[in-house]
Every structure is written in C-alpha cells, then in structure tokens.
Coordinates of C-alpha atoms in Angstrom, one line a residue:
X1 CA 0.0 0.0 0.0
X2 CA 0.9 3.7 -0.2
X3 CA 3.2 5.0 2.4
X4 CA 3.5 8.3 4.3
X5 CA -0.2 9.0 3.8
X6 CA -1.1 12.3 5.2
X7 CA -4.5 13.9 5.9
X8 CA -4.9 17.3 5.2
X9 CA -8.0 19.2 6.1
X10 CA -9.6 19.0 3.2
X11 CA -7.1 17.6 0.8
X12 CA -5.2 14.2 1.1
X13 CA -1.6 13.4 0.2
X14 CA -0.2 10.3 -0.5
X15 CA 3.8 10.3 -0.7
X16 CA 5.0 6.8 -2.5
X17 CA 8.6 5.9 -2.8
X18 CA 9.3 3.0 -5.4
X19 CA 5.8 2.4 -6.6
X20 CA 4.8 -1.1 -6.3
X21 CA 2.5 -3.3 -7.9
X22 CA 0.2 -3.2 -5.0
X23 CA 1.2 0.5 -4.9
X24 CA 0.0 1.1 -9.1
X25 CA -3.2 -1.2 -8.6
X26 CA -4.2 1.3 -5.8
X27 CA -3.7 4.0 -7.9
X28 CA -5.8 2.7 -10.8
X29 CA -8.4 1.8 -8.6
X30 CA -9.1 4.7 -6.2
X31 CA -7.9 7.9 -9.0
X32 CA -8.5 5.8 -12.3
X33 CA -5.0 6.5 -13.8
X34 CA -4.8 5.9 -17.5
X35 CA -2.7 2.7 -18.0
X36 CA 0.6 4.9 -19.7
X37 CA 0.8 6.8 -16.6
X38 CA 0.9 3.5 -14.6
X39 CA 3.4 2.1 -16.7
X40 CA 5.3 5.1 -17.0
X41 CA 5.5 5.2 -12.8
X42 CA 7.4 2.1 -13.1
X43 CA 10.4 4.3 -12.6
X44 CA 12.3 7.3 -14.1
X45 CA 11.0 9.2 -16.9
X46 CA 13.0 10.4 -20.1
X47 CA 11.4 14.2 -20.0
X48 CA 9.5 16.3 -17.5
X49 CA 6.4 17.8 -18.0
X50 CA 2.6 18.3 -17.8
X51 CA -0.4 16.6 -18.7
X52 CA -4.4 17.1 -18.4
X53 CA -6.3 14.0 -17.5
X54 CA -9.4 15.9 -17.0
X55 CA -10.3 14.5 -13.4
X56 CA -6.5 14.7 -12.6
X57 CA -3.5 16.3 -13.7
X58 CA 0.1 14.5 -14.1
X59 CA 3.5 16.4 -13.3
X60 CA 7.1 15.1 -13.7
X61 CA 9.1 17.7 -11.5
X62 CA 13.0 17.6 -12.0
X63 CA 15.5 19.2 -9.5
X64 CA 19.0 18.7 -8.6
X65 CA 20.7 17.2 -5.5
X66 CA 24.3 18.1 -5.1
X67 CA 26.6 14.4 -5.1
X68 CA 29.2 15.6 -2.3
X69 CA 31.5 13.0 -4.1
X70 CA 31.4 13.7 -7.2
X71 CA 31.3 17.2 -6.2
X72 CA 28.6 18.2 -9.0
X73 CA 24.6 18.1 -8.9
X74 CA 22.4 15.5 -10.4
X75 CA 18.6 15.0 -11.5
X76 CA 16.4 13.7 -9.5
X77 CA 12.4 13.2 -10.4
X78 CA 9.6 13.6 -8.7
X79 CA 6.0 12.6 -10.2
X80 CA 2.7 14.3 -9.3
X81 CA -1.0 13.1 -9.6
X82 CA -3.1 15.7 -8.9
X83 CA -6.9 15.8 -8.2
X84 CA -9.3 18.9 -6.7
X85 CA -9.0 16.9 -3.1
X86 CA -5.7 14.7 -3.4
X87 CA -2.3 14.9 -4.5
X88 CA -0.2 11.7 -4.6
X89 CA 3.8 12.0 -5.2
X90 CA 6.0 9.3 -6.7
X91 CA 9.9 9.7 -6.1
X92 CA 12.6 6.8 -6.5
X93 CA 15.4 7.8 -4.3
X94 CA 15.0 9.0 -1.1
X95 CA 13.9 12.9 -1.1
X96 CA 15.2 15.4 2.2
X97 CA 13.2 18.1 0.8
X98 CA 9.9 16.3 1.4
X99 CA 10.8 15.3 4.7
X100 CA 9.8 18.0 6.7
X101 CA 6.3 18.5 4.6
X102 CA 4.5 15.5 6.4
X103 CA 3.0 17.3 8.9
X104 CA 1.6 20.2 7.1
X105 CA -2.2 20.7 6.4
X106 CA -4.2 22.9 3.3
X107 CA -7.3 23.4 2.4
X108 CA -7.5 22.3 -1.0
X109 CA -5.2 20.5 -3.2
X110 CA -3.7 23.6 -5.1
X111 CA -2.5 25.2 -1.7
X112 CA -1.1 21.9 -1.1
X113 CA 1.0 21.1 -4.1
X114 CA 2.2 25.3 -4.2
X115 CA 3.6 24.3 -0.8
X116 CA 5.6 21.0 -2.1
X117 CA 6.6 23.1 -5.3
X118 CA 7.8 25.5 -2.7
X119 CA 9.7 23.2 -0.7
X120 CA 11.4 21.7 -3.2
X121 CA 12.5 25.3 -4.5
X122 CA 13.6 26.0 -1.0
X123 CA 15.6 22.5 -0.8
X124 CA 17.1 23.9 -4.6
X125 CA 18.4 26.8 -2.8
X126 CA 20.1 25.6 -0.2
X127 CA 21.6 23.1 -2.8
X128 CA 23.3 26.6 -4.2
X129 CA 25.4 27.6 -1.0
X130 CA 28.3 25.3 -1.4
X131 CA 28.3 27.3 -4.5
X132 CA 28.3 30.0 -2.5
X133 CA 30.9 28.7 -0.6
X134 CA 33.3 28.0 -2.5
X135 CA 33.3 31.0 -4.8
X136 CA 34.1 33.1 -1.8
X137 CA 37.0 30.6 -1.2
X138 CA 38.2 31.4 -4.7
X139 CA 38.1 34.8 -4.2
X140 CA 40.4 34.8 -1.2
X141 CA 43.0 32.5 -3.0
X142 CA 42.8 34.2 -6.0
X143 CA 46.0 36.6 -5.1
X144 CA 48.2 34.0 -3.3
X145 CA 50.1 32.8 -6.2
X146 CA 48.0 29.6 -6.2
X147 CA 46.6 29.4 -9.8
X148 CA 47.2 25.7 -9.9
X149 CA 44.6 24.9 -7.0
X150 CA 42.4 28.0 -8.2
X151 CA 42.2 26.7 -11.9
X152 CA 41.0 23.0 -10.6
X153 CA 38.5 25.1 -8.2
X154 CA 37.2 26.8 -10.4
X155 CA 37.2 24.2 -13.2
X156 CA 34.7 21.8 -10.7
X157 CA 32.7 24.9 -9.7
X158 CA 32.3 25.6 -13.2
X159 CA 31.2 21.8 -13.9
X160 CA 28.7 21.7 -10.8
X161 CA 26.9 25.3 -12.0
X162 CA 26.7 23.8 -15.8
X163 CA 24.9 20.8 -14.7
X164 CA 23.0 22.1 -12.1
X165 CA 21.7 25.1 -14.1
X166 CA 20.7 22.3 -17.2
X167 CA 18.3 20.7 -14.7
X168 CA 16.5 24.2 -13.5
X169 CA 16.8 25.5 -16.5
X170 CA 13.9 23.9 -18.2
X171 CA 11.6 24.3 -14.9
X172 CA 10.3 27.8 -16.0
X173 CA 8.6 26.0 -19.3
X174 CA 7.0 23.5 -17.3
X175 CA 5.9 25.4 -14.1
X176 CA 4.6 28.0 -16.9
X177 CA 2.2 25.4 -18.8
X178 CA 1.6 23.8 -15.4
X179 CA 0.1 27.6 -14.4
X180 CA -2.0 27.7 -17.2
X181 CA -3.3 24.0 -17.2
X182 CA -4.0 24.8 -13.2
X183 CA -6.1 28.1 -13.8
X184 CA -8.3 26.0 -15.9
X185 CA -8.6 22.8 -13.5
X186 CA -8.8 24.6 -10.0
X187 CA -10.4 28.0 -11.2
X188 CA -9.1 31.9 -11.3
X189 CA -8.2 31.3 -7.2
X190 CA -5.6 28.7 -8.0
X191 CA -3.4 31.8 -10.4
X192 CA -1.5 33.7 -8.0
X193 CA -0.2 30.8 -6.2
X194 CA 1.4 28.8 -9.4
X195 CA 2.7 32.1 -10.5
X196 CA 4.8 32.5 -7.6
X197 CA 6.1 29.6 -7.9
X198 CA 7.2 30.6 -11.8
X199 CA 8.5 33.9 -10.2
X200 CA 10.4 31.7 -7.3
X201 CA 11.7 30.2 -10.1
X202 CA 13.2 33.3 -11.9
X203 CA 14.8 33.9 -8.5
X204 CA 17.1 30.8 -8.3
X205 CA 18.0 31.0 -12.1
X206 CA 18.8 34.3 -11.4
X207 CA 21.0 33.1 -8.6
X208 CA 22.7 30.4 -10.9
X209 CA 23.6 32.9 -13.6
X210 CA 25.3 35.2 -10.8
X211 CA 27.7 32.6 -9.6
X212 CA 28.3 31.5 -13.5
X213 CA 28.9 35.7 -14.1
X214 CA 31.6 35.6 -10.9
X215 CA 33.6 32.3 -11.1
X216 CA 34.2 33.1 -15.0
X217 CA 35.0 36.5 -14.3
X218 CA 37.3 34.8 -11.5
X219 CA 38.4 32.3 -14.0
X220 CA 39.2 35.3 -16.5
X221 CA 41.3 36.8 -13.6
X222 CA 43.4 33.7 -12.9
X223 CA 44.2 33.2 -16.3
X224 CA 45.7 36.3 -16.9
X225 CA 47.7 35.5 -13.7
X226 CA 48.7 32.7 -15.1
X227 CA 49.8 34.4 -18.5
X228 CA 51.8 37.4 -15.7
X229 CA 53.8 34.4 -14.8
X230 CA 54.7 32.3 -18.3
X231 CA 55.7 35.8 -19.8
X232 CA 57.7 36.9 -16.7
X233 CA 59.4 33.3 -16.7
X234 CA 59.9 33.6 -21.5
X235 CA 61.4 37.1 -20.1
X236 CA 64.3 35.8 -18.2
X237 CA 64.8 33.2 -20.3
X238 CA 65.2 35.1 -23.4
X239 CA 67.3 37.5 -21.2
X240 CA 69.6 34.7 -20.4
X241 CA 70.0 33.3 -23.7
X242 CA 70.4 36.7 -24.9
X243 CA 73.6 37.5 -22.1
X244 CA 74.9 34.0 -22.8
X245 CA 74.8 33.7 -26.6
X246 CA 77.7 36.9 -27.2
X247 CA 80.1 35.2 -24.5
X248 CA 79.6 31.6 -26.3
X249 CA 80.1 33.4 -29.5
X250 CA 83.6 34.9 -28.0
X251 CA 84.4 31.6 -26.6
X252 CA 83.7 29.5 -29.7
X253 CA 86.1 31.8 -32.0
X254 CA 89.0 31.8 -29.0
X255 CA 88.6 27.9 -29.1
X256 CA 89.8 27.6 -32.4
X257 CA 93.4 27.2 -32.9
X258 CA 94.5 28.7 -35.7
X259 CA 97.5 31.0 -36.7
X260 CA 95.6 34.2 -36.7
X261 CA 93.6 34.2 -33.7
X262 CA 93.9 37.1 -31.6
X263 CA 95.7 36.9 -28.4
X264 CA 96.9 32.8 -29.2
X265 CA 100.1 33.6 -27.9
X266 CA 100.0 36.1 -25.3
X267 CA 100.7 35.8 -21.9
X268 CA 97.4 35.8 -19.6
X269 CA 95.4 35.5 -22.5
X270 CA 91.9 33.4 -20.6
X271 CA 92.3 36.1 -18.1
X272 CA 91.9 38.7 -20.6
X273 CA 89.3 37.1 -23.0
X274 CA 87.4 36.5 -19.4
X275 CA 87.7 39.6 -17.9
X276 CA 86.6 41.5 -21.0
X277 CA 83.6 38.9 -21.3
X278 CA 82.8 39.3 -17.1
X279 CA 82.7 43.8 -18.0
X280 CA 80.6 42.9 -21.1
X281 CA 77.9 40.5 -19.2
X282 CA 78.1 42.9 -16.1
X283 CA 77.2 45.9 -18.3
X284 CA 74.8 43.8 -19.9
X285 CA 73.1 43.1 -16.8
X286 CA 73.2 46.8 -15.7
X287 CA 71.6 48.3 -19.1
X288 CA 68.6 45.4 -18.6
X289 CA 68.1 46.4 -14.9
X290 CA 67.4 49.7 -16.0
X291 CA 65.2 48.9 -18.8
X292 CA 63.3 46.7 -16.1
X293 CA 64.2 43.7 -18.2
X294 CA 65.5 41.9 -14.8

C-alpha cells in the first residue's frame, strides 16, 4: 500500500517511494489512472512535463541534488498526480526536501501542491550555498600565487553550476504550462499561487547565472595570472639566452686554434678574454636592470 499518507484538512496526500504493484493497482483503482501513466510510474521518466487528465493532472518535476563525491549536482524526479481533493507523489530515491512537509495541512489540493513546489525550491536553494561557498573561497585564493589549486577550483565549480543550471533551467517552461493547465482545472483562485512559484523560479535562475557571471570573471582573472607568470618566466629566459649567446660566441672563435687568432700567444690570455667577457655580461646586466628587463 501507499506509504506516508497524510491527511490534510480538506485535501489528502499520499507520498510513494518505489511504486509497487500493489502501490499502481491502488492507484488505478481509487484515481482511475490511464494505464501509460501507470506504466510510465514504473520508474524514471525520459522528460519532465505536464499533462491534463481531465479529473486529474500529471507532473514530472525535475531538480537537482548536489553528489558531495562527485562534487557536482544530479537529477532527481519527482512525479505528481493531482486531483481537486488529493495529490499523490511518486519519487525513486530518497527525497530530504519532502521530509519536513508531512505534517503540514491545506485546504484544497492547489494550496497543497504550491507548498511541495515551494519546498522543493527551497531545498534547490540551499543546494546553491556550497556554490556559495566555495566562490568566496576562490576569491580569497585568487592573489596567493595559487593558480594551480584555483584553476582545478574553479574548473569543478564551473562543472557543478553547468549541470545544475541544465536541470533548472527547463523548470520555467514547465511550471509556466503547469500555471496555465491549473487556472483552468482549480479555477481563477488557483493563479497567483502557481505564478509565484514561476517567479520563485526566476529567482534561483537568477542566482545560478550570478555565480556562472563571478567564477568566469574569476576564472578570467586567474588566467591572466597565469599568462603574468609564463611571460615573466619567456622574459628571463630570453634574457639569459640573450647574455649568454655573445660570451659563447667569444668563446667559440678563441677555441679555435689557428695562426691568426687574436691573443693565441699572449701571456694571460683566458684572463683577458674572461675579464673582457665578465665587464661585457656585467654591463649587460646593468643596461637590462634599467630597462626593467631583470
């Protein structure tokens, strides 16, 4: 049988988790379910969305849950069958966000289901504030020469925002259509509570599309860190290479014995060649200082 059954005053709601057969039988014979939507309660489905049964509607609701492992969000589904005096929900993994819901009473069954909808918006938000989190921690390392551990920050943050934004993203459609398929099953009173839900909605995208904005605009930052540091490291080598290449050149022509070369024969000859080539790399080294080159 159906578990978690709550009584409201004046509406009932029936939570099931892992529809049975006993469970779908119930359905079908207490709400008269159409035998697709049994079937389709089986388990997950491929697509949220909203359908008019005439005596009931039929809402798959996605939202994330944030996987502290894998350090990203993932979908998770949550079925509604709605009637003027009953709403019945149909999950597959175990939901926090409904937990606290069970002992919570409406009148009627739009009331009810605007203050699921709610809940599970509520339960989406918190879901943000590791984002949170852990942008302000990229903001406070951004400046301590660690653009290694930054760039892998950011890169996961950047991950967990992308996929958690593709499963909210699409909610605005479907809580939209499920506003307008509501005004005409409940009636003109049902309106202002299923458009604050599509306006609660606006709010957490809104959120989502802040912390995208800052952590690229972070991620921006760092790499041009990153860039400081590779040109300021080219710098010194080209700067080496440049001192070094005249004194290899000198050194090269010296090392060849032949008749003719200079200074072959005189006496102290390596100290002079190396003295003159120490003034020439020391002035060297003077002239880039200045020119901020060092």
């Amino acid at each position: 049988m159906p578990k978690n059954n709550q009584k409201k005053s004046g509406a009932t709601w029936t939570d099931i988790f892992r529809p049975t057969k006993t469970d779908l039988n119930w359905l079908k014979k207490n709400f008269r379910i159409h035998p697709v939507i049994l079937e389709e309660l089986k388990g997950p489905s491929a697509r949220a969305r909203v359908e008019d049964y005439g005596h009931y509607l039929y809402l798959i609701y996605y939202f994330p849950i944030y996987d502290k492992e894998e350090q990203t969000s993932h979908r998770t589904e949550i079925d509604f069958i709605i009637t003027k005096n009953a709403i019945i929900t149909v999950h597959y993994e175990k939901l926090e966000a409904l937990s606290d819901l069970k002992t919570k009473s409406e009148a009627n069954s739009y009331k009810l289901i605007y203050k699921i909808i709610s809940a599970l918006m509520d339960f989406e938000e918190r879901q943000l504030r590791h984002v949170g989190e852990k942008v302000e921690i990229v903001s406070k390392e951004l400046f301590k020469d660690k653009e290694k551990e930054v760039l892998k920050m950011v890169s996961r943050l950047k991950r967990d925002i992308s996929e958690y934004r593709i499963i909210v993203r699409h909610q605005g459609s479907l809580l939209r259509s499920f506003a307008q398929r509501g005004k005409y099953f409940w009636g003109a009173d049902s309106e202002v509570y299923l458009n604050d839900l599509v306006g609660d909605h606006l709010k957490i995208i809104g959120h989502t599309d802040d912390y995208r904005e800052t952590i690229s605009d972070f991620e921006d930052t760092n790499n041009q860190l990153m860039d400081l540091k590779i040109n300021a490291v080219m710098q010194t080598f080209t700067t080496l290479s440049f001192l070094t290449f005249p004194f290899m050149l000198i050194a090269a022509i010296f090392s060849m014995n032949t008749k003719d070369t200079p200074l072959i024969n005189t006496p102290n000859a390596f100290w002079i060649v190396f003295g003159f080539m120490a003034a020439a790399m020391i002035s060297l080294v003077i002239y880039f200082k200045k020119r901020g080159w060092l």
